[in-house]
Short mmCIF file of C-alpha atoms and ligand atoms in Angstrom, two decimals:
data_model
loop_
_atom_site.label_atom_id
_atom_site.label_comp_id
_atom_site.label_asym_id
_atom_site.label_seq_id
_atom_site.Cartn_x
_atom_site.Cartn_y
_atom_site.Cartn_z
CA MET A 303 29.84 54.14 178.51
CA LYS A 304 31.40 51.89 175.61
CA SER A 305 34.10 54.46 174.65
CA VAL A 306 35.19 54.40 178.76
CA LEU A 307 35.41 50.79 178.45
CA ALA A 308 37.32 51.03 175.44
CA VAL A 309 40.10 53.52 177.00
CA ILE A 310 40.34 51.23 180.20
CA GLU A 311 41.17 48.06 178.06
CA TYR A 312 43.62 50.35 175.90
CA ILE A 313 45.47 51.61 179.02
CA VAL A 314 45.68 47.98 180.44
CA LYS A 315 46.94 46.32 177.25
CA GLN A 316 49.66 49.04 177.06
CA ASN A 317 50.76 48.68 180.67
CA ILE A 318 50.77 44.90 180.33
CA ARG A 319 52.76 44.90 177.10
CA ASN A 320 55.31 47.49 178.41
CA LYS A 321 58.67 45.30 179.21
CA MET A 322 59.59 48.00 182.04
CA LEU A 323 56.45 47.19 183.85
CA ASN A 324 56.90 43.26 183.06
CA VAL A 325 60.45 43.42 184.33
CA LEU A 326 59.21 45.19 187.52
CA THR A 327 56.63 43.00 188.42
CA ILE A 328 58.64 39.88 187.88
CA PHE A 329 61.47 41.45 190.20
CA SER A 330 58.55 41.92 193.09
CA ILE A 331 57.51 38.26 192.58
CA PHE A 332 60.97 37.65 193.25
CA ILE A 333 61.64 39.82 196.21
CA ILE A 334 58.45 38.45 197.87
CA GLY A 335 59.75 35.02 196.89
CA PHE A 336 62.98 35.51 198.28
CA SER A 337 61.44 36.16 201.97
CA LEU A 338 60.87 32.42 201.92
CA ALA A 339 64.84 32.11 201.71
CA ILE A 340 65.47 34.18 204.77
CA SER A 341 62.94 32.92 207.48
CA GLU A 342 63.60 29.42 208.15
CA LEU A 343 61.47 28.52 211.13
CA ALA A 344 57.86 28.23 211.60
CA GLN A 345 57.88 30.17 214.64
CA GLU A 346 54.96 32.67 215.25
CA SER A 347 57.41 35.63 215.38
CA GLU A 348 58.95 34.36 211.91
CA ILE A 349 55.49 34.30 210.22
CA ARG A 350 54.75 37.67 211.49
CA MET A 351 57.55 39.33 210.07
CA LEU A 352 57.42 37.39 206.76
CA LYS A 353 53.62 38.85 206.34
CA ASP A 354 54.79 42.34 207.54
CA PHE A 355 57.80 42.29 204.99
CA GLY A 356 55.45 40.87 202.19
CA LEU A 357 52.77 43.41 202.60
CA PHE A 358 55.48 46.39 203.14
CA SER A 359 56.84 45.10 199.62
CA ILE A 360 53.49 44.93 198.02
CA SER A 361 52.60 48.47 199.11
CA LEU A 362 56.07 49.89 198.17
CA LEU A 363 56.25 47.89 194.74
CA SER A 364 52.90 48.75 193.64
CA PHE A 365 53.77 52.52 194.37
CA ILE A 366 56.75 52.34 192.17
CA THR A 367 54.77 50.54 189.27
CA LEU A 368 52.54 53.42 189.47
CA LEU A 369 55.09 56.00 189.22
CA LEU A 370 56.47 53.93 186.12
CA SER A 371 53.18 53.51 184.28
CA VAL A 372 52.08 57.13 184.71
CA THR A 373 55.89 58.10 183.68
CA ILE A 374 55.29 56.00 180.43
CA GLN A 375 51.61 57.35 179.70
CA MET A 376 52.50 60.95 180.24
CA PHE A 377 55.67 60.73 178.11
CA GLU A 378 53.78 59.20 175.22
CA GLU A 379 50.77 61.60 175.66
CA THR A 380 53.07 64.91 175.91
CA GLU A 381 56.38 64.31 173.95
CA LEU A 382 55.06 61.86 171.33
CA LYS A 383 51.44 63.41 170.98
CA THR A 384 49.27 60.37 171.19
CA MET A 385 46.56 62.29 172.90
CA HIS A 386 46.05 64.43 169.67
CA ILE A 387 44.47 61.93 168.05
CA ILE A 388 42.26 60.53 170.86
CA MET A 389 40.91 64.20 172.03
CA VAL A 390 39.74 64.55 168.28
CA LYS A 391 37.45 61.30 168.41
CA PRO A 392 33.99 61.34 169.76
CA ILE A 393 34.80 60.77 173.21
CA LYS A 394 34.35 63.61 176.14
CA ARG A 395 37.49 64.81 177.94
CA SER A 396 35.59 63.56 181.23
CA GLU A 397 35.21 59.87 179.82
CA TYR A 398 38.55 59.89 178.35
CA LEU A 399 40.10 60.60 181.77
CA ILE A 400 37.76 58.24 184.25
CA GLY A 401 38.84 55.54 181.55
CA LYS A 402 42.45 56.51 182.14
CA TYR A 403 41.68 56.31 186.00
CA PHE A 404 39.90 53.07 185.94
CA GLY A 405 42.77 51.89 183.25
CA ILE A 406 45.54 52.43 185.83
CA ILE A 407 43.98 50.86 188.96
CA THR A 408 42.94 47.82 187.02
CA THR A 409 46.82 47.57 186.04
CA LEU A 410 47.32 47.83 189.79
CA PHE A 411 44.78 45.55 191.04
CA ILE A 412 46.36 42.99 188.56
CA ASN A 413 49.88 43.97 189.71
CA ILE A 414 49.16 43.60 193.40
CA LEU A 415 46.96 40.35 192.68
CA PHE A 416 50.08 38.65 191.27
CA MET A 417 52.21 39.77 194.40
CA PHE A 418 49.79 38.79 196.73
CA ILE A 419 49.33 35.31 195.52
CA VAL A 420 53.00 34.83 195.67
CA LEU A 421 52.92 35.90 199.20
CA MET A 422 50.25 33.76 200.25
CA LEU A 423 52.15 30.71 198.75
CA VAL A 424 55.06 31.80 200.86
CA ILE A 425 53.00 31.80 204.03
CA ASN A 426 51.71 28.42 202.68
CA ILE A 427 54.57 26.88 202.58
CA ARG A 428 55.65 28.09 205.74
CA GLY A 429 52.88 26.61 207.40
CA SER A 430 50.71 29.14 208.49
CA ASP A 431 47.11 30.13 207.10
CA PRO A 432 47.36 32.38 203.69
CA TRP A 433 43.66 32.91 204.20
CA GLU A 434 43.96 34.91 207.50
CA LEU A 435 41.15 37.57 207.33
CA LYS A 436 43.47 40.11 208.93
CA LEU A 437 45.83 39.68 205.73
CA LEU A 438 43.47 39.88 203.63
CA LEU A 439 42.28 43.17 204.86
CA SER A 440 45.61 44.51 205.07
CA VAL A 441 45.95 43.69 201.28
CA PHE A 442 42.53 45.21 200.20
CA PHE A 443 43.74 48.39 202.29
CA ILE A 444 46.94 48.71 200.30
CA PHE A 445 44.68 48.71 197.29
CA ILE A 446 42.52 51.25 198.16
CA SER A 447 45.36 53.50 199.23
CA ILE A 448 46.88 52.76 195.58
CA CYS A 449 43.69 53.88 194.36
CA ILE A 450 43.83 57.15 196.13
CA ILE A 451 47.21 57.75 194.97
CA SER A 452 46.50 57.00 191.57
CA SER A 453 43.72 59.71 191.68
CA VAL A 454 46.55 62.35 192.40
CA ALA A 455 48.68 60.73 189.99
CA VAL A 456 46.00 61.43 187.27
CA LEU A 457 45.64 64.97 188.47
CA PHE A 458 49.10 65.58 188.29
CA SER A 459 49.64 64.24 184.81
CA VAL A 460 47.07 66.80 183.40
CA ILE A 461 48.20 69.75 185.19
CA ALA A 462 51.89 69.30 185.15
CA THR A 463 53.87 70.46 182.02
CA SER A 464 56.83 68.00 182.53
CA VAL A 465 57.32 64.36 183.19
CA PRO A 466 59.71 64.62 185.71
CA GLY A 467 58.14 67.48 187.57
CA CYS A 468 54.76 65.10 187.68
CA VAL A 469 56.89 61.95 189.11
CA LEU A 470 58.60 64.02 191.69
CA PHE A 471 55.54 65.79 193.00
CA LEU A 472 53.63 62.30 193.15
CA PHE A 473 56.50 60.70 195.14
CA PHE A 474 56.36 63.77 197.79
CA THR A 475 52.57 63.28 197.75
CA TYR A 476 53.36 59.55 198.70
CA VAL A 477 55.85 60.27 201.42
CA LEU A 478 53.97 63.15 202.75
CA GLY A 479 50.74 61.14 202.79
CA HIS A 480 52.38 58.50 205.20
CA LEU A 481 53.99 61.36 207.15
CA THR A 482 50.83 63.63 207.86
CA ILE A 483 49.03 61.62 210.63
CA HIS A 484 52.64 61.75 212.66
CA LEU A 485 52.97 65.33 211.92
CA LYS A 486 49.46 66.19 213.33
CA LYS A 487 50.42 64.23 216.60
CA LEU A 488 53.66 65.88 216.51
CA VAL A 489 52.49 69.63 216.71
CA ALA A 490 49.36 69.00 218.68
CA HIS A 491 50.99 70.26 221.76
CA SER A 492 52.62 72.79 219.94
CA GLU A 493 52.32 76.69 220.72
CA ASN A 494 53.16 77.76 217.35
CA THR A 495 49.60 78.52 215.54
CA VAL A 496 51.54 79.30 212.08
CA ILE A 497 52.98 75.83 212.25
CA LYS A 498 49.75 74.27 213.19
CA ILE A 499 47.83 75.91 210.62
CA ILE A 500 50.50 74.56 207.88
CA VAL A 501 50.21 71.06 209.09
CA ASP A 502 46.38 71.23 209.14
CA ILE A 503 46.43 72.38 205.61
CA ILE A 504 48.96 69.68 204.64
CA TYR A 505 46.63 67.25 206.81
CA TYR A 506 43.67 67.98 204.76
CA VAL A 507 44.99 68.42 201.43
CA VAL A 508 47.51 65.44 201.28
CA PRO A 509 45.72 62.37 201.41
CA ASN A 510 45.94 60.23 204.77
CA LEU A 511 47.68 57.21 203.37
CA GLU A 512 48.58 56.07 207.12
CA LEU A 513 45.03 55.48 207.67
CA PHE A 514 45.10 52.39 205.18
CA ASN A 515 48.11 51.12 207.14
CA LEU A 516 46.37 48.32 209.17
CA LYS A 517 49.33 46.76 210.60
CA ASN A 518 48.69 48.64 214.03
CA LYS A 519 44.96 49.23 214.09
CA LEU A 520 44.61 45.37 213.75
CA GLU A 521 45.77 44.56 217.10
CA THR A 522 42.77 46.16 218.80
CA THR A 523 41.17 44.95 221.73
CA TYR A 524 38.32 43.94 219.46
CA GLY A 525 40.95 41.72 218.05
CA LEU A 526 40.04 42.95 214.56
CA ILE A 527 39.22 45.97 213.10
CA GLU A 528 35.93 47.98 213.93
CA PRO A 529 33.05 48.06 211.51
CA SER A 530 32.84 51.93 211.81
CA PHE A 531 36.52 52.39 211.24
CA PHE A 532 36.21 50.39 208.24
CA LEU A 533 33.33 52.04 206.74
CA PHE A 534 34.93 55.42 207.55
CA ILE A 535 38.15 54.75 205.63
CA ILE A 536 36.03 53.41 202.72
CA ILE A 537 33.83 56.69 202.43
CA TYR A 538 37.21 58.83 202.94
CA ALA A 539 38.59 57.01 200.00
CA ILE A 540 35.68 57.51 197.75
CA SER A 541 34.96 60.98 198.53
CA TYR A 542 38.79 61.88 198.07
CA ILE A 543 39.17 60.04 194.65
CA SER A 544 35.92 61.86 193.76
CA ILE A 545 36.90 65.23 194.50
CA ILE A 546 40.54 64.81 192.87
CA LEU A 547 39.17 63.30 189.88
CA LEU A 548 36.54 66.38 189.56
CA ILE A 549 39.26 68.80 190.15
CA SER A 550 41.18 66.98 187.04
CA ILE A 551 38.28 66.99 184.48
CA LYS A 552 37.84 70.54 185.14
CA TYR A 553 41.11 71.20 184.41
CA PHE A 554 41.68 68.64 181.30
CA ASP A 555 38.56 70.42 180.18
CA LYS A 556 40.50 73.34 179.35
CA LYS A 557 43.64 71.73 178.35
CA GLU A 558 45.31 72.65 175.32
CA PHE A 559 47.32 70.08 173.19
CA PHE A 560 50.52 71.68 171.46
CA MET B 301 27.70 75.61 147.60
CA GLU B 302 27.50 73.93 151.08
CA ILE B 303 30.03 75.07 153.57
CA VAL B 304 31.42 72.60 155.90
CA ILE B 305 34.04 74.79 157.63
CA GLU B 306 33.81 78.40 158.57
CA VAL B 307 36.26 80.46 160.10
CA LYS B 308 35.75 84.07 161.11
CA ASN B 309 38.48 86.49 162.47
CA LEU B 310 40.48 83.54 164.00
CA THR B 311 43.29 84.86 166.10
CA LYS B 312 45.73 82.43 167.87
CA ILE B 313 48.23 83.78 170.41
CA TYR B 314 50.46 81.40 171.88
CA LYS B 315 51.40 82.19 175.83
CA SER B 316 54.75 81.10 177.52
CA LEU B 317 53.69 77.55 179.48
CA ASP B 318 55.49 79.39 182.31
CA PHE B 319 52.93 81.54 184.16
CA TRP B 320 55.76 83.53 185.50
CA LYS B 321 56.87 84.54 181.90
CA LYS B 322 54.76 87.22 179.97
CA ASP B 323 55.94 86.62 176.40
CA THR B 324 53.23 85.73 173.97
CA TYR B 325 53.84 84.58 169.95
CA THR B 326 51.22 85.11 167.30
CA GLY B 327 50.55 81.74 165.57
CA ILE B 328 47.85 82.89 163.57
CA LYS B 329 46.39 86.46 163.05
CA ASP B 330 42.64 87.34 161.70
CA VAL B 331 42.13 84.29 159.59
CA ASN B 332 38.80 84.03 157.25
CA LEU B 333 38.20 80.90 155.64
CA SER B 334 35.28 78.79 154.06
CA ILE B 335 35.48 75.41 152.90
CA TYR B 336 33.03 73.88 150.68
CA LYS B 337 31.55 70.56 150.94
CA GLY B 338 33.55 68.00 148.43
CA GLU B 339 36.47 70.05 147.77
CA ILE B 340 40.11 68.99 148.16
CA PHE B 341 41.78 72.25 150.01
CA GLY B 342 45.46 72.69 150.23
CA LEU B 343 47.03 75.02 152.84
CA LEU B 344 50.51 75.94 152.00
CA GLY B 345 53.40 77.81 153.81
CA LEU B 346 57.01 77.92 154.89
CA ASN B 347 57.64 76.33 158.18
CA GLY B 348 56.35 78.14 160.95
CA ALA B 349 54.14 79.83 159.02
CA GLY B 350 50.92 78.63 161.29
CA LYS B 351 49.48 75.73 159.04
CA THR B 352 49.43 73.30 161.98
CA THR B 353 48.28 76.30 164.65
CA LEU B 354 45.44 76.75 162.11
CA MET B 355 44.51 73.34 162.07
CA LYS B 356 44.75 72.20 165.66
CA THR B 357 42.69 75.18 166.36
CA LEU B 358 39.99 74.25 163.90
CA LEU B 359 40.06 70.74 165.76
CA GLY B 360 39.61 72.05 169.13
CA LEU B 361 43.09 70.94 170.26
CA LEU B 362 44.04 74.61 170.92
CA GLN B 363 41.69 77.36 172.07
CA PRO B 364 40.96 80.41 169.91
CA THR B 365 42.43 83.46 171.23
CA THR B 366 39.53 85.46 169.63
CA GLY B 367 37.24 84.47 166.46
CA SER B 368 34.58 81.69 165.61
CA ILE B 369 34.89 78.25 164.02
CA LYS B 370 32.14 76.33 162.64
CA ILE B 371 32.50 72.63 161.60
CA LEU B 372 29.39 71.23 160.02
CA GLY B 373 27.39 74.07 161.25
CA SER B 374 28.48 73.38 165.22
CA SER B 375 31.12 73.70 167.25
CA ILE B 376 33.90 71.20 167.31
CA ASN B 377 33.39 70.73 170.94
CA ASN B 378 30.17 68.92 170.33
CA THR B 379 31.32 64.79 170.34
CA GLU B 380 28.47 64.19 167.62
CA ILE B 381 30.12 66.58 165.26
CA ARG B 382 33.49 64.47 165.57
CA LYS B 383 31.80 61.28 164.40
CA TYR B 384 32.27 62.87 160.73
CA ILE B 385 35.79 64.10 161.21
CA GLY B 386 39.29 62.50 160.45
CA TYR B 387 42.45 63.86 161.71
CA MET B 388 46.07 63.08 160.87
CA PRO B 389 48.66 64.66 162.87
CA GLU B 390 51.77 65.54 161.47
CA LEU B 391 54.52 62.64 162.62
CA PRO B 392 51.71 60.51 163.98
CA TYR B 393 52.98 58.11 166.91
CA PHE B 394 51.61 54.87 168.50
CA PRO B 395 52.49 52.82 171.44
CA LYS B 396 55.16 50.66 170.53
CA TYR B 397 54.25 47.27 172.08
CA LEU B 398 50.41 47.37 170.16
CA LYS B 399 49.80 45.98 167.09
CA ALA B 400 48.35 47.74 164.15
CA TYR B 401 45.16 45.84 164.72
CA GLU B 402 44.68 46.73 168.11
CA ILE B 403 45.19 50.30 167.82
CA LEU B 404 42.44 50.64 164.96
CA GLU B 405 40.17 48.31 167.44
CA TYR B 406 40.63 50.99 170.05
CA PHE B 407 39.53 53.72 167.65
CA ALA B 408 36.57 51.71 166.17
CA ASP B 409 35.40 50.94 169.71
CA ILE B 410 35.14 54.80 170.46
CA PHE B 411 33.07 55.07 167.22
CA ASN B 412 31.08 52.18 168.03
CA ILE B 413 31.95 50.88 164.73
CA HIS B 414 29.87 47.77 163.75
CA ASN B 415 31.60 44.63 162.11
CA LYS B 416 34.80 46.34 163.27
CA ARG B 417 36.95 43.46 162.01
CA GLN B 418 36.08 43.75 158.35
CA LYS B 419 36.53 47.79 158.75
CA ILE B 420 39.73 47.69 160.40
CA LEU B 421 41.29 45.03 157.91
CA GLN B 422 39.68 47.01 154.72
CA THR B 423 40.86 50.19 156.24
CA LEU B 424 44.50 48.74 156.60
CA GLU B 425 44.30 47.54 153.28
CA LEU B 426 43.39 50.57 151.78
CA VAL B 427 46.47 52.42 153.14
CA GLY B 428 48.66 49.43 152.06
CA LEU B 429 49.13 47.82 155.49
CA LYS B 430 47.96 44.63 154.32
CA GLY B 431 49.89 41.89 155.67
CA ASN B 432 51.21 43.95 158.95
CA GLU B 433 47.92 43.84 160.94
CA TYR B 434 49.20 41.91 163.74
CA LYS B 435 52.70 43.30 163.64
CA LYS B 436 53.99 45.39 166.46
CA ILE B 437 54.50 49.14 165.82
CA LYS B 438 57.91 48.62 167.26
CA GLY B 439 58.47 47.04 164.03
CA PHE B 440 57.33 49.75 161.98
CA SER B 441 59.14 52.06 159.62
CA LYS B 442 58.21 55.88 159.77
CA GLY B 443 56.25 55.57 156.34
CA MET B 444 54.42 52.74 157.73
CA GLN B 445 53.50 54.71 160.75
CA SER B 446 52.42 57.29 158.79
CA ARG B 447 50.15 55.09 156.90
CA LEU B 448 48.61 53.77 160.25
CA GLY B 449 48.12 57.44 160.95
CA MET B 450 46.21 57.52 157.88
CA ALA B 451 44.29 54.44 158.70
CA GLN B 452 42.86 55.53 162.10
CA ALA B 453 41.80 58.81 160.40
CA LEU B 454 39.47 56.73 158.01
CA ILE B 455 38.44 54.42 160.28
CA ASN B 456 35.22 56.30 160.86
CA ASP B 457 34.34 57.17 156.84
CA PRO B 458 34.92 60.79 157.88
CA GLU B 459 32.93 63.54 156.00
CA ILE B 460 35.71 65.82 156.42
CA LEU B 461 39.49 64.67 156.39
CA PHE B 462 42.08 67.08 158.40
CA LEU B 463 45.57 65.98 157.36
CA ASP B 464 48.68 67.79 158.41
CA GLU B 465 51.36 66.96 155.87
CA PRO B 466 50.01 63.29 155.01
CA MET B 467 52.81 62.83 152.34
CA SER B 468 55.82 63.49 154.76
CA GLY B 469 57.68 60.05 155.32
CA LEU B 470 56.16 58.39 152.34
CA ASP B 471 58.24 56.86 149.52
CA PRO B 472 57.65 57.77 145.84
CA LEU B 473 55.21 54.97 145.41
CA GLY B 474 53.53 56.11 148.61
CA TYR B 475 52.90 59.58 147.12
CA LYS B 476 51.22 58.01 144.52
CA GLU B 477 49.06 55.75 146.73
CA MET B 478 48.28 58.38 149.09
CA ARG B 479 47.13 60.58 146.20
CA ASP B 480 44.98 57.59 144.50
CA VAL B 481 43.26 57.11 148.19
CA LEU B 482 42.41 61.03 148.59
CA VAL B 483 41.05 61.58 145.04
CA ASP B 484 39.12 58.28 145.54
CA LEU B 485 37.79 59.54 148.63
CA ASN B 486 36.84 62.80 147.11
CA LYS B 487 34.81 61.08 144.38
CA ASN B 488 32.74 59.69 146.95
CA GLY B 489 31.75 63.42 148.18
CA LYS B 490 34.37 63.75 150.81
CA THR B 491 35.86 67.14 151.79
CA ILE B 492 39.83 67.10 152.40
CA PHE B 493 41.72 69.76 154.08
CA PHE B 494 45.36 69.56 154.40
CA ASN B 495 48.80 71.08 154.81
CA SER B 496 51.64 70.24 152.61
CA HIS B 497 54.96 71.43 151.16
CA ILE B 498 55.11 69.05 148.10
CA LEU B 499 53.76 71.54 145.77
CA SER B 500 53.58 68.99 142.58
CA GLU B 501 51.09 66.67 144.50
CA VAL B 502 49.25 69.79 145.67
CA GLU B 503 49.03 70.90 142.14
CA LYS B 504 47.85 67.34 141.08
CA ILE B 505 44.90 66.92 143.31
CA CYS B 506 43.50 70.15 144.90
CA ASP B 507 40.75 72.33 143.96
CA ARG B 508 41.69 75.30 145.79
CA VAL B 509 44.86 76.21 147.53
CA ALA B 510 45.42 79.06 149.96
CA ILE B 511 48.95 80.22 151.31
CA MET B 512 49.66 80.96 154.98
CA HIS B 513 52.67 83.42 155.40
CA ARG B 514 53.62 84.43 159.17
CA GLY B 515 50.48 83.91 160.45
CA HIS B 516 48.46 85.50 157.57
CA LEU B 517 45.97 83.88 155.20
CA ILE B 518 46.30 84.84 151.88
CA GLU B 519 42.99 84.59 149.88
CA PRO B 520 42.31 81.24 148.50
CA VAL B 521 42.53 80.68 144.95
CA LYS B 522 41.42 78.01 142.35
CA VAL B 523 44.61 75.65 140.89
CA SER B 524 42.91 75.93 137.58
CA TRP B 525 43.30 79.84 137.79
CA ILE B 526 47.02 79.51 139.04
CA ILE B 527 47.83 77.03 136.30
CA LYS B 528 46.32 79.82 133.88
CA LYS B 529 48.08 82.98 135.47
CA PHE B 530 51.63 81.43 136.93
CA LYS B 531 51.90 78.12 135.05
CA SER B 532 52.50 76.46 138.28
CA VAL B 533 52.01 76.28 141.91
CA GLU B 534 55.32 76.64 142.51
CA SER B 535 55.62 79.82 140.79
CA TYR B 536 52.64 81.27 142.40
CA PHE B 537 54.02 80.30 145.88
CA ILE B 538 57.35 81.96 145.60
CA HIS B 539 55.73 84.84 144.26
CA HIS B 540 54.00 85.28 147.58
CA VAL B 541 56.61 84.27 149.98
CA LYS B 542 59.61 85.53 148.60
CA GLU B 543 61.12 88.89 150.34
N1 LIG C 1932 53.37 75.84 171.76
C1 LIG C 1932 53.96 76.92 171.07
N2 LIG C 1932 54.14 78.09 171.72
C2 LIG C 1932 54.81 78.89 171.31
N3 LIG C 1932 54.62 79.41 169.74
C3 LIG C 1932 54.71 77.98 168.93
C4 LIG C 1932 54.01 76.93 169.63
N4 LIG C 1932 53.72 76.14 168.63
C5 LIG C 1932 54.09 76.90 167.68
N5 LIG C 1932 54.63 78.07 167.77
C6 LIG C 1932 54.82 78.95 166.91
O1 LIG C 1932 53.97 79.36 165.96
C7 LIG C 1932 54.13 79.33 164.54
C8 LIG C 1932 53.51 78.41 163.56
O2 LIG C 1932 53.93 77.58 164.00
P1 LIG C 1932 53.21 76.02 163.49
O3 LIG C 1932 53.29 74.73 163.95
O4 LIG C 1932 51.65 76.41 163.15
O5 LIG C 1932 53.92 76.03 161.68
P2 LIG C 1932 53.58 75.21 160.20
O6 LIG C 1932 53.33 76.14 159.39
O7 LIG C 1932 52.92 73.91 160.59
O8 LIG C 1932 55.21 74.84 160.23
P3 LIG C 1932 55.66 73.49 159.58
O9 LIG C 1932 55.64 73.54 158.32
O10 LIG C 1932 57.30 73.64 159.86
O11 LIG C 1932 54.73 72.39 159.77
C9 LIG C 1932 55.82 79.15 164.75
O12 LIG C 1932 56.48 80.08 164.30
C10 LIG C 1932 56.13 78.77 166.09
O13 LIG C 1932 57.17 79.03 166.29
MG1 LIG C 1933 53.14 71.92 160.84
#
């Protein structure tokens, strides 16, 4: 347990100190702060747009942060061979990988928190309520979806033999993850069983990231999200992450370090 | 004498990383070797002979294709055993925005070392990095990175030290300092297994040496015997690797 904490601390420190990631965070804060300048009137519709823009930025920029962080780490691990030293220390490979995963999501938590605080400030300045439950829930779900895609990032970084390959596949997963639910709806009435099967496979293998986009779902007749749906997506996230991490550990246990 | 590393019929065949290619390359072939407690053992060989391959396989970084390896009577996959091991890879590298102290702190935490602060400062001093504890790796020279690589290998007071070309990148004073550190550790009963191209250093500190040639290990011999028969380790080495 202590070694897992040591790995988490190390990964977070490494990310926070990295100049490229810092520049990205400053850029993100600037983008969100910039929305203050474009929306001028405190009309309801303007504020709605402001919130949507802010949430969309947080979701996209946190993903880019993840990509960058994975690129940097994988480059060091494979090209510069930092893994060789740690793999000979008395830490189980599974512990290392778990530590790495939690290190990544801790970094992203901090990253999202920063951006969200800026968004809340902007909303406050525009005279709306930054503590609105809907807003808080939305950002919480953005974080959960980033946790899911981070588990996929860990898996790819274990399997992939090159950094660009890993990043490219992660990008595909992100895009597909947001599309699967729409794909499934599209082919629902199709006669072609082959296409249906392919879409089904994609639907169940690729994480369903659109589940976590609360933008439309929040506007139900209940006024707010249904508790059962809330529970469902939390369980979905935990199961998906656990399965992906277990597969990663299985691969990692057999991995050789050339 | 107590055997601390025991290698039997070890072969490592590299497979292509691209699964559609079938080509393989034999890194080391049928290696048998016993290392005794408290000795300094030098592994010599030309570039590409298989020295690093042997070391990485011993450490579990590579999986043996066939054969068996016992370290302190157990498998290296046993994390307990790894508490007694130190390893310095060739050309060690560390994340450049971290400080030397922070890097050693990370490893000290993994070993669960008590009074780690004292241990870290002491180890950095031992490898000649006193005064650079809080400097970022970004500002380290090549030799300073090697020294840090040595420091992380020593942080847990290992019983067995695996060093892959520990002298590379060091200045002439560094050679002497490294030699002193190794001899000193050895006096305290530590076993040292290292690869090197610097035959004059090998001659000064090793008890036994073995030559790796094209993946085959030539029977280990005592340095004192070499001096008697061949006058120097260099002429013994040339004698074996010459065409
Ligand atoms: N990942 C790999 N895939 C295929 N062949 C490899 C791989 N790594 C090493 N080899 C081959 O195995 C042989 C032994 O390499 P190794 O790194 O063990 O040599 P070495 O004795 O340490 O050499 P040096 O003195 O240059 O460090 C070399 O011929 C090399 O080409
Ligand atoms: Mg080598």
